[in-house]
XYZ file of C-alpha atoms in Angstrom:
211
model
C 0.000 0.000 0.000
C 1.343 3.398 -0.973
C 2.073 6.031 1.615
C -0.730 8.249 0.318
C -3.331 5.486 0.620
C -2.136 4.595 4.133
C -2.487 8.197 5.237
C -6.017 8.340 3.844
C -6.909 5.080 5.613
C -5.573 6.275 8.970
C -7.422 9.561 8.524
C -10.691 7.686 7.990
C -10.036 5.571 11.121
C -9.415 8.672 13.209
C -12.599 10.259 11.874
C -14.646 7.141 12.707
C -13.188 6.950 16.200
C -13.940 10.626 16.743
C -17.532 10.227 15.575
C -18.002 7.181 17.835
C -16.611 9.121 20.797
C -18.916 12.049 20.056
C -21.892 9.659 19.879
C -20.981 8.245 23.301
C -20.675 11.735 24.772
C -24.049 12.706 23.316
C -25.620 9.594 24.832
C -24.157 10.366 28.224
C -25.455 13.930 28.090
C -29.081 12.789 27.813
C -28.891 9.982 30.382
C -30.769 10.777 33.605
C -28.472 11.554 36.470
C -29.267 9.564 39.593
C -29.975 11.928 42.467
C -28.608 11.024 45.862
C -31.278 9.595 48.131
C -32.438 11.950 50.840
C -32.891 10.370 54.200
C -36.330 11.002 55.576
C -36.223 12.719 58.885
C -38.208 10.808 61.416
C -40.826 12.967 63.127
C -39.989 13.886 66.664
C -41.772 11.743 69.192
C -44.491 13.657 70.977
C -43.796 14.197 74.665
C -46.024 12.478 77.237
C -49.253 14.292 77.976
C -49.143 13.939 81.739
C -47.319 12.265 84.601
C -48.903 10.014 87.199
C -47.741 10.906 90.703
C -47.366 8.012 93.149
C -47.309 8.846 96.844
C -44.113 8.029 98.702
C -46.100 6.040 101.295
C -47.601 3.749 98.659
C -45.603 0.589 99.395
C -47.446 -1.873 97.150
C -47.598 0.242 94.008
C -49.828 -0.618 91.076
C -48.119 -1.689 87.840
C -48.672 0.776 84.992
C -46.047 -0.747 82.661
C -48.574 -2.224 80.167
C -49.686 1.310 79.212
C -46.306 3.052 79.167
C -45.428 2.031 75.541
C -48.331 4.197 74.359
C -46.246 7.204 75.337
C -49.212 9.151 76.660
C -48.007 9.372 80.242
C -45.073 8.711 82.534
C -44.893 7.710 86.195
C -43.081 9.575 88.952
C -42.258 8.008 92.306
C -41.885 9.001 95.058
C -44.059 12.096 95.367
C -45.390 13.554 98.586
C -49.173 13.733 98.251
C -51.372 15.294 100.899
C -54.346 13.199 99.811
C -54.672 9.871 98.033
C -52.109 7.461 96.656
C -52.213 8.550 93.001
C -52.624 11.899 91.299
C -51.466 13.920 88.287
C -48.281 15.964 88.560
C -49.247 19.612 88.885
C -52.771 18.795 90.084
C -52.182 17.307 93.527
C -54.797 19.604 95.041
C -57.394 18.822 92.383
C -57.091 15.081 91.815
C -56.605 12.174 94.227
C -57.183 8.434 93.958
C -57.067 6.379 97.159
C -56.191 2.693 96.633
C -57.078 -0.041 99.076
C -56.461 -3.766 98.986
C -59.102 -6.038 100.478
C -57.131 -6.206 103.742
C -56.593 -2.428 103.751
C -60.294 -1.776 103.207
C -61.206 -4.159 106.008
C -58.870 -2.372 108.426
C -59.831 1.116 107.242
C -63.530 0.600 107.914
C -63.003 -1.052 111.308
C -60.052 -0.594 113.652
C -58.553 2.293 111.629
C -61.864 4.039 110.965
C -60.939 7.288 112.727
C -57.797 7.813 110.656
C -59.553 6.750 107.458
C -62.425 9.148 108.141
C -59.922 12.016 108.040
C -58.694 10.648 104.696
C -62.241 10.545 103.323
C -62.826 14.126 104.430
C -59.757 15.292 102.500
C -60.913 13.388 99.414
C -64.373 14.914 99.781
C -62.896 18.423 99.808
C -60.977 17.741 96.589
C -63.872 16.003 94.835
C -66.353 18.804 95.435
C -63.998 21.649 94.566
C -64.401 23.207 91.068
C -62.586 21.023 88.545
C -61.656 18.475 91.197
C -61.936 14.712 91.232
C -61.316 12.080 93.908
C -62.233 8.419 94.203
C -61.674 5.259 96.202
C -60.401 2.209 94.298
C -60.586 -1.150 96.089
C -58.567 -3.896 94.418
C -61.036 -6.628 95.249
C -64.509 -7.517 94.050
C -67.521 -8.201 96.217
C -67.009 -11.961 95.989
C -63.458 -11.752 97.331
C -64.427 -9.380 100.140
C -67.380 -11.532 101.158
C -65.220 -14.660 101.051
C -62.642 -12.923 103.209
C -64.948 -12.985 106.221
C -64.207 -16.694 106.571
C -60.547 -15.972 107.406
C -61.163 -12.760 109.317
C -63.098 -11.530 112.292
C -64.416 -8.709 110.096
C -67.605 -9.290 108.170
C -67.252 -8.850 104.413
C -70.804 -7.493 104.331
C -69.759 -4.874 106.866
C -66.801 -3.772 104.706
C -68.941 -3.472 101.579
C -71.676 -1.691 103.486
C -69.189 0.793 104.953
C -67.667 1.488 101.533
C -71.060 2.157 99.987
C -72.035 4.276 102.968
C -68.877 6.368 102.553
C -69.664 6.835 98.875
C -73.060 8.343 99.733
C -71.965 10.278 102.826
C -68.924 11.902 101.235
C -70.154 11.885 97.656
C -67.143 9.869 96.485
C -67.065 7.301 93.671
C -66.070 3.851 94.931
C -64.765 1.279 92.445
C -64.574 -2.423 93.329
C -61.995 -4.047 91.016
C -61.615 -7.822 90.803
C -57.796 -7.814 90.933
C -54.715 -5.600 90.869
C -54.520 -5.549 87.080
C -58.046 -4.196 86.811
C -57.359 -1.776 89.661
C -54.331 -0.432 87.770
C -56.411 -0.053 84.609
C -59.086 1.741 86.621
C -56.590 4.219 88.085
C -55.023 4.880 84.663
C -58.449 5.491 83.152
C -59.563 7.796 85.948
C -56.395 9.903 85.897
C -56.342 10.093 82.109
C -59.995 11.187 82.019
C -59.278 13.801 84.668
C -56.429 15.154 82.517
C -58.536 14.951 79.370
C -61.498 16.931 80.651
C -59.740 19.342 83.010
C -56.337 20.024 81.474
C -55.902 18.660 77.954
C -57.611 19.135 74.623
C -59.146 15.732 73.862
C -60.053 16.484 70.251
C -56.389 17.090 69.384
C -54.798 14.198 71.214
C -53.622 11.470 68.856
C -53.903 7.942 70.204
C -56.150 8.962 73.076
C -58.663 6.223 72.318
C -56.004 3.606 73.183
C -56.270 4.447 76.865
């Protein structure tokens, strides 16, 4: 092959390579560019709505752990309460729940009646004040209290009668709960309803129906 033909051939090769390179560049220019993924920012967890106050003298505290994952309230112990065993932080003078086991109730309405009467009078004052609420929660049902008279000198009928009498005399709600789990649920419900209707805004509280 002559030198002139070889030069022409190499020139054609260079031109083809250049055109191929330009085609590749054009293709790259129209290819969509992958945007870096933006990490979604997780919404901040809403703070608890209220805190349950547990009196420092409450030795056999109720278990509120099953409701804590809802994130609607926290529990603070110990707290010095003037009335009741459970309340809402910031509302000690407006909300009080007195808890009694079957044995406590039996003693409170018999040999410790004088001291318990003073307790009922304090609860009465809170319950009948504007925006106040107080109640007595007994962690035993009628059947258990009535059955307890077989192992005690105190009549179960007398205990129930005294509790109902106190409810009428002092105008206090009295709740008989079959066991501690139901008593805990009762206290949580009562305190949450107190917060809902006296402090919070129920129509704007997400997840409230879970309580």
